[in-house]
Coordinates of C-alpha atoms in Angstrom, one line a residue:
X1023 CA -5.2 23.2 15.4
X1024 CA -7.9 20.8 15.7
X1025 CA -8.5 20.5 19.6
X1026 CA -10.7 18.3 22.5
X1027 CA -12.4 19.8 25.3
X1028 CA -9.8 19.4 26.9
X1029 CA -7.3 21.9 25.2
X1030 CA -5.3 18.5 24.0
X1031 CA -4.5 18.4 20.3
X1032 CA -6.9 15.7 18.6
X1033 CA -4.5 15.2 15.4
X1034 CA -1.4 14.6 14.4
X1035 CA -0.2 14.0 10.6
X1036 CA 3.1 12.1 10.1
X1037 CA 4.0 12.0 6.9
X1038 CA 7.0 9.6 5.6
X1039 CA 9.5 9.9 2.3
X1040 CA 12.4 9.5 0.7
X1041 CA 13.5 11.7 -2.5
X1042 CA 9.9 12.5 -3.2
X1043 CA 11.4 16.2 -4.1
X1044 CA 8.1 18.5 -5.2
X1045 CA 6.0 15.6 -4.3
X1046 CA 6.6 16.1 -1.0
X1047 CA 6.5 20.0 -1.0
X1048 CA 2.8 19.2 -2.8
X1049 CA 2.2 16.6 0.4
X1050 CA 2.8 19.0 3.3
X1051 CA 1.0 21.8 1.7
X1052 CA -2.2 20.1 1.3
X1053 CA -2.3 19.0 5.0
X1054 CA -1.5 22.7 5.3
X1055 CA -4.1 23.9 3.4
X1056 CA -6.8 21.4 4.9
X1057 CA -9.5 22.7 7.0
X1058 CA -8.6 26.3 6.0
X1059 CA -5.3 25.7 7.6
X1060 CA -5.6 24.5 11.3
X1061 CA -5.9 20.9 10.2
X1062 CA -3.3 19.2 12.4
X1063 CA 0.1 19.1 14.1
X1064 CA 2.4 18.1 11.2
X1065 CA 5.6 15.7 11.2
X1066 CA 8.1 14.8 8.5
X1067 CA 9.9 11.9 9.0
X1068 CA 12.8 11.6 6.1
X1069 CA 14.6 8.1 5.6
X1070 CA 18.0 9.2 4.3
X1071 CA 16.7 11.5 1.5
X1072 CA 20.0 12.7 -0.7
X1073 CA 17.3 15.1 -2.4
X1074 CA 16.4 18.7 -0.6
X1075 CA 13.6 16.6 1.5
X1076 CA 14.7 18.1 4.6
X1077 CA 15.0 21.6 3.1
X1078 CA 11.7 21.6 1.8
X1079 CA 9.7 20.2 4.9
X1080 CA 11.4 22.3 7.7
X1081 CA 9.6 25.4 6.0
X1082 CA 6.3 23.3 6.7
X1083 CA 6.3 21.4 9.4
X1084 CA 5.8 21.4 13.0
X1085 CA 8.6 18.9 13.3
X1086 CA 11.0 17.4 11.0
X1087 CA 12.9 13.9 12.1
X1088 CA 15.4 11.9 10.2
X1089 CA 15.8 8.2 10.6
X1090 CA 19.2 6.2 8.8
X1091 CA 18.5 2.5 9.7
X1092 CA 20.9 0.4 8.3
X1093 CA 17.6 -1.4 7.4
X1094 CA 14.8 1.2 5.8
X1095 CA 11.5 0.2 6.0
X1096 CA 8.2 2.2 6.5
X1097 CA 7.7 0.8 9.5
X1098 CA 10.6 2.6 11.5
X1099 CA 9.7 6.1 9.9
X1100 CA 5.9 5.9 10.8
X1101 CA 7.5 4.5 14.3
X1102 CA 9.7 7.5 14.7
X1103 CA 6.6 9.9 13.9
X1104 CA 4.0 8.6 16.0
X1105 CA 5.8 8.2 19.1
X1106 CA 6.9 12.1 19.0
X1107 CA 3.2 12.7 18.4
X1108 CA 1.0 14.6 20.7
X1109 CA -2.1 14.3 19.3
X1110 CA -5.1 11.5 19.8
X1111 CA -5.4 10.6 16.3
X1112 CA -2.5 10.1 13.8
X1113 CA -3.3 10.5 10.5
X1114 CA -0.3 8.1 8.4
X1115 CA 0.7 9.8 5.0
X1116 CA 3.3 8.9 2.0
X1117 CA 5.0 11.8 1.1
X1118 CA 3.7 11.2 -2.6
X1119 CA 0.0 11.6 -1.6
X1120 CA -2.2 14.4 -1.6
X1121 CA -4.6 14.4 1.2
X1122 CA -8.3 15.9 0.5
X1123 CA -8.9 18.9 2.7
X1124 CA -12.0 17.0 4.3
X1125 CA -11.0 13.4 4.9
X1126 CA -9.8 14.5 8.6
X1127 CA -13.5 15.4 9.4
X1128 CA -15.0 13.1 8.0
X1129 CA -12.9 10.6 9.9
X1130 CA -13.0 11.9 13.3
X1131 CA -16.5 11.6 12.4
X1132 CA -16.0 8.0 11.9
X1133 CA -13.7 7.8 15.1
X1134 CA -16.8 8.1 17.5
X1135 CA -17.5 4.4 17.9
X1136 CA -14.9 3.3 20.5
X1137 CA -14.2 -0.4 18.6
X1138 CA -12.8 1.5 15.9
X1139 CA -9.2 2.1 16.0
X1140 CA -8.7 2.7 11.8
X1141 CA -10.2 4.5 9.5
X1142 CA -9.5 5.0 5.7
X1143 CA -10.9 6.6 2.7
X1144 CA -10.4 6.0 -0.7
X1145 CA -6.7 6.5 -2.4
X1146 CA -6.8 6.8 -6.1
X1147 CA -4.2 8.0 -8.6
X1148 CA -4.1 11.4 -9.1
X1149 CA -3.0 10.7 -12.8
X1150 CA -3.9 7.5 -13.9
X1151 CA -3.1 8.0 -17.8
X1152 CA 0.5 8.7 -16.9
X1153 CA 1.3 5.1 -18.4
X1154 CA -0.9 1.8 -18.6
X1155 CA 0.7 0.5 -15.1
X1156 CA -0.2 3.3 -13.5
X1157 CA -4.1 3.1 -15.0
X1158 CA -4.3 -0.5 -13.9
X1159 CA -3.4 -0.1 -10.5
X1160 CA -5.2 2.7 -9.9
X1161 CA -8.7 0.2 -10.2
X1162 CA -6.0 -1.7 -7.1
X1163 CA -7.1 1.5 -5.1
X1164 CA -10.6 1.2 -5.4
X1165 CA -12.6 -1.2 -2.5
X1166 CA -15.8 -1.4 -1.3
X1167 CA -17.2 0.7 1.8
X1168 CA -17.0 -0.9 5.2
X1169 CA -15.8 -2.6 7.5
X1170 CA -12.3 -4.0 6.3
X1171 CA -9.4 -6.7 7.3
X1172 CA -6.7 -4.2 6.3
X1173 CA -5.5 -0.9 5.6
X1174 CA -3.0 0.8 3.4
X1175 CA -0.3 3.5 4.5
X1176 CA -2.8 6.3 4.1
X1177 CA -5.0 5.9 7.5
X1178 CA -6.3 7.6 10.9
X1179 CA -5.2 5.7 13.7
X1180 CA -6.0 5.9 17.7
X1181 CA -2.6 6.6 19.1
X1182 CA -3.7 4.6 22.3
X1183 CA -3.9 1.8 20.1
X1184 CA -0.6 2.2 18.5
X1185 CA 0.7 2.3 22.0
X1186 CA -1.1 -0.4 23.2
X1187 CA 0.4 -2.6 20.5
X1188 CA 4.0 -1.3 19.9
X1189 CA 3.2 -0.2 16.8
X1190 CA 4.2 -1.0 13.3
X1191 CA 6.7 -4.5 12.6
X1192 CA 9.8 -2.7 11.9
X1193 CA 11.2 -6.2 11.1
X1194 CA 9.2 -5.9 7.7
X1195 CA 10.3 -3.9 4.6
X1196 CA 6.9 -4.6 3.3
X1197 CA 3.0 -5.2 4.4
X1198 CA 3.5 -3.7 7.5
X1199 CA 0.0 -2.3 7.5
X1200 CA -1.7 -5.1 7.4
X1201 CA 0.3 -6.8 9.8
X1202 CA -0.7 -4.6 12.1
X1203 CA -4.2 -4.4 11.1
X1204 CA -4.3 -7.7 12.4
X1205 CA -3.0 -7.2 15.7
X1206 CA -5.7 -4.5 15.9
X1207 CA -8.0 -6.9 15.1
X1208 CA -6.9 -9.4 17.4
X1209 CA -7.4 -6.8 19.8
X1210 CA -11.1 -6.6 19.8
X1211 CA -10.6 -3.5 17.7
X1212 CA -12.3 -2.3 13.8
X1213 CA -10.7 -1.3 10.6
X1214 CA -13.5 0.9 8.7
X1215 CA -13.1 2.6 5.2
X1216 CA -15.6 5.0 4.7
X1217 CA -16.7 6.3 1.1
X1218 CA -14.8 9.7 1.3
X1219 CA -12.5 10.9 -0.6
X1220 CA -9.0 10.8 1.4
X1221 CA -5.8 11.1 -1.0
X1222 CA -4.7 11.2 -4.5
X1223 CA -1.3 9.4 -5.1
X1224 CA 1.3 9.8 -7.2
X1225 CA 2.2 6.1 -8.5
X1226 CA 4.9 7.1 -10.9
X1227 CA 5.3 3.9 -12.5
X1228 CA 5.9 4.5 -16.4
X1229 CA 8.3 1.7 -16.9
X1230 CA 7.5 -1.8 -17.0
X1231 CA 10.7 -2.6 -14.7
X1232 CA 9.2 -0.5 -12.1
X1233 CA 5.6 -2.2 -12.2
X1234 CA 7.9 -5.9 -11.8
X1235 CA 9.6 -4.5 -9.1
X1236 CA 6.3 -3.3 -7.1
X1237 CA 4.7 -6.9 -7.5
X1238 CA 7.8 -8.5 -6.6
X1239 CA 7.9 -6.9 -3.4
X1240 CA 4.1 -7.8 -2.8
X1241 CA 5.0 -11.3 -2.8
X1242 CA 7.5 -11.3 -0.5
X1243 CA 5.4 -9.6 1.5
X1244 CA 2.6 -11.9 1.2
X1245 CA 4.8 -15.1 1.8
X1246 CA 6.8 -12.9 5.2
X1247 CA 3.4 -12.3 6.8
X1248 CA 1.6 -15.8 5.6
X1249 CA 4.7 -17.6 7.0
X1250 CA 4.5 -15.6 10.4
X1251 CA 0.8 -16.7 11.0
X1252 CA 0.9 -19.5 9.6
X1253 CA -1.5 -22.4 11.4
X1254 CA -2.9 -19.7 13.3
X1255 CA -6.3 -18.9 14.3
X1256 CA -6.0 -15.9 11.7
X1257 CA -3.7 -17.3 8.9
X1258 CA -3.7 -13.6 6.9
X1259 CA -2.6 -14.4 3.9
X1260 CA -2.2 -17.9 3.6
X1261 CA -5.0 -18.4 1.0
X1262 CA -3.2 -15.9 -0.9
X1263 CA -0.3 -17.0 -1.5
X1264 CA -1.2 -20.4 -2.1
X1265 CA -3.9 -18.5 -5.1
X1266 CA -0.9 -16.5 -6.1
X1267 CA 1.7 -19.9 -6.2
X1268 CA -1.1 -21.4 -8.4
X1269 CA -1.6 -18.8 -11.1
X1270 CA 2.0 -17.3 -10.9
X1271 CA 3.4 -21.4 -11.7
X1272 CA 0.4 -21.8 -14.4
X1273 CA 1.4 -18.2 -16.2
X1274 CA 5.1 -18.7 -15.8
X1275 CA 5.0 -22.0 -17.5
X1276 CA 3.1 -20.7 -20.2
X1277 CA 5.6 -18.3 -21.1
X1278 CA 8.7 -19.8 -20.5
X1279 CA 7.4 -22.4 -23.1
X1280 CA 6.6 -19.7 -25.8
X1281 CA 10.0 -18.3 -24.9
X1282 CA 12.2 -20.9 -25.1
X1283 CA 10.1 -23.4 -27.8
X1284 CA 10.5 -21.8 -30.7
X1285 CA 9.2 -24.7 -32.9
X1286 CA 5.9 -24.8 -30.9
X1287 CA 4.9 -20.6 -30.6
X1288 CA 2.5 -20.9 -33.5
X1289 CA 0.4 -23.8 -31.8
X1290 CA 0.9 -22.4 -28.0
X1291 CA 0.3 -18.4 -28.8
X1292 CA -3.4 -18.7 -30.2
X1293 CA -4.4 -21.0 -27.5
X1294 CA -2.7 -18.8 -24.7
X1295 CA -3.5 -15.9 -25.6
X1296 CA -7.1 -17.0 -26.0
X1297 CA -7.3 -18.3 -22.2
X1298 CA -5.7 -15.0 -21.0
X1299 CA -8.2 -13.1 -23.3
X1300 CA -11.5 -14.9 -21.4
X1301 CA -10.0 -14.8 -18.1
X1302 CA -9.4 -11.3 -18.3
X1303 CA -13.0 -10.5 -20.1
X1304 CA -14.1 -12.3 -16.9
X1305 CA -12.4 -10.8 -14.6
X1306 CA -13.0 -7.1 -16.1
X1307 CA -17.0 -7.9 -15.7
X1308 CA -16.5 -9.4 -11.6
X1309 CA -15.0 -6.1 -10.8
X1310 CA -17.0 -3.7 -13.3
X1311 CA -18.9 -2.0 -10.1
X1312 CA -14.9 -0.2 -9.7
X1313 CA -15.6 1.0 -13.3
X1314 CA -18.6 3.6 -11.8
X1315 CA -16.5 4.6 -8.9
X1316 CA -13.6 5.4 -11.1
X1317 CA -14.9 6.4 -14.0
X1318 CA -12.9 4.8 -16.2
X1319 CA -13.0 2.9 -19.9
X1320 CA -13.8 -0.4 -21.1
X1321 CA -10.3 -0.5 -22.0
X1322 CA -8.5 0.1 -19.2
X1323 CA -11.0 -2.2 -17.4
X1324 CA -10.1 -5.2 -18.9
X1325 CA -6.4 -3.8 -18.9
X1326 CA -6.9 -4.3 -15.2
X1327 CA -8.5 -7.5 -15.8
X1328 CA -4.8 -8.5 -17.6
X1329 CA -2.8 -7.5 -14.9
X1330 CA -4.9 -9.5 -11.9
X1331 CA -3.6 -12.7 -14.1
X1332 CA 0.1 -11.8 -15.0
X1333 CA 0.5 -9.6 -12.0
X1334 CA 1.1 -13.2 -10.4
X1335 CA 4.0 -13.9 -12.5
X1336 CA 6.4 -11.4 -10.7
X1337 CA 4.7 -11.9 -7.5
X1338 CA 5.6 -15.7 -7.4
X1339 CA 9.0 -14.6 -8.2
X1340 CA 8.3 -12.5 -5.0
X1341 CA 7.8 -15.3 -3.0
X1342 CA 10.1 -17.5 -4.0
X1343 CA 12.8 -14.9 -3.0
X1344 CA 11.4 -14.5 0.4
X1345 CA 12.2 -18.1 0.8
X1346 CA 15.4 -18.1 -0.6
X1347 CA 16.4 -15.8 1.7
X1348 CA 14.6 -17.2 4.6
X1349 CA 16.6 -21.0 3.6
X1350 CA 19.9 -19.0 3.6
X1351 CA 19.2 -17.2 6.8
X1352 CA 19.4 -13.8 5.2
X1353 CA 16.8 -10.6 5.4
X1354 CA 16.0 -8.9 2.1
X1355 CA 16.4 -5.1 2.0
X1356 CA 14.1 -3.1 1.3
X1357 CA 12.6 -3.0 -2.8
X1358 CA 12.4 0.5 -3.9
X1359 CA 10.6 1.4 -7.4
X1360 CA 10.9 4.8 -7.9

């Protein structure tokens, strides 16, 4: 194990899932496997799996805990892993990921500044050609090096921290991450990705039902965590989803009129498809810098470029479902895709 000076242990992995199956068995054994095998103390935390979850990660793990809330949500499982922790640093993992055998050095590394309390690598897919969706969003993965407002749900974390601020929201079935992030940064604490190579992920989208459902539950996680802050001195999210509101009403619009106006297609297509065509050129050539990081085609480039503009579409339906529920005094459960 990966120890202080003190004889304490410095890392603990928690790793959440539910069904992943093999992809899980794949998960555990590369946090196994990192750092020729003494990489960490490892937790499983299953949400009410009905697979052989539990099976497969008690031959792995260090500990194995199960969690049936009559409300799922990340949030309780990374909860429930953490708190049984006993190391400094805990390293948050989806049971779909892969992590690289050196992102845990190279993050500790990281972890000397004091101010930092996060730190993430980069995520990407480990096969993006496994359907268009799945190639787009991939490019999603890819950010700049630095000093960042957010993280994802792969990420080293100060326990101390997590402590300090009661951990995650376990009120949200999405964005929970980022919610946090901004406590942490309320806090007088850093986020940092650094350029390293931390996990591949297993997306698994290969039907377009799945890709609507994902966006859909971005947007009600966009609206949830705008709402919250709103009018505060950190309003995360608010420009967003005023952006998304604007492009998801202009794209919706557009295709409900070719849908339902018949008579008019021929004179609305050419013109529609023309504006999505620039604006997706356009977009494709702002974020070209992710096409030499990921190494990827023209083509799938300014696929990406297509899905930044329609992605909004489903999104804004996202939104307007959080606030359905919210006028109806109802929570939404959680939005599974796969």
């Amino acid at each position: 194990m990966v120890m202080t000076e003190r004889g304490v242990m410095q890392v603990s992995v928690v790793v959440i899932g539910r069904n992943e199956g093999e992809r899980l068995t794949r998960c555990l054994s590369s946090v196994r496997a990192a750092q020729g095998g003494q990489a960490a103390e490892l937790i499983y935390v299953d949400s009410a799996s009905t697979d052989d979850s539990l099976q497969r990660a008690r031959s792995l793990c260090d500990q194995v805990i199960t969690v049936q809330p009559e409300r799922p949500c990340a949030a309780i499982g990374r909860n429930a892993g953490w708190r049984q922790a006993s190391g400094e640093f805990v390293l948050f993992l989806d049971g779909d990921t892969i992590l690289h055998p050196d992102f845990i050095e190279h993050a500790l590394l990281a972890m000397a500044s004091r101010d930092i309390a996060a730190v993430w690598g980069h995520r990407r897919e480990i096969d993006p050609g496994q359907s268009v969706w799945t190639g787009v969003m991939d490019l999603d993965w890819v950010y700049a090096p630095g000093e960042t407002t957010y993280c994802g749900g792969d990420v080293l974390m100060r326990r101390s921290v997590l402590q300090q601020l009661n951990g995650f929201d376990e009120t949200l079935i999405a964005g929970e991450e980022p919610e946090l992030c901004r406590r942490i940064r309320a806090a007088g604490f850093c986020i940092l990705h650094i350029d390293a190579p931390m996990t591949g992920h297993d997306l698994a989208i290969r039907q377009f039902s799945q890709y609507w459902t994902r966006a859909v539950r971005a947007g009600h996680a966009y609206a949830e965590i705008a709402n919250r802050f709103r009018g505060s001195a950190d309003p995360l999210w608010s420009d967003v989803v005023r952006g998304n509101a604007r492009k998801g009403l202009f794209w919706s619009l557009w295709l409900l009129a070719l849908c339902v106006s018949p008579l008019i297609q021929p004179v609305l297509l050419l013109p529609v498809l023309a504006v999505l065509a620039l604006a997706s050129v356009r977009t494709a050539l702002k974020v070209r810098w992710k096409q030499r990081i990921a190494q990827c085609s023209s083509l799938r480039l300014l696929a990406y470029g297509v899905h930044s503009h329609l992605q909004h579409v489903p999104i804004l339906w996202g939104q307007l479902r959080y606030r359905v529920g919210l006028w109806q005094g109802r929570q939404s459960r959680l939005m599974e895709y796969k």
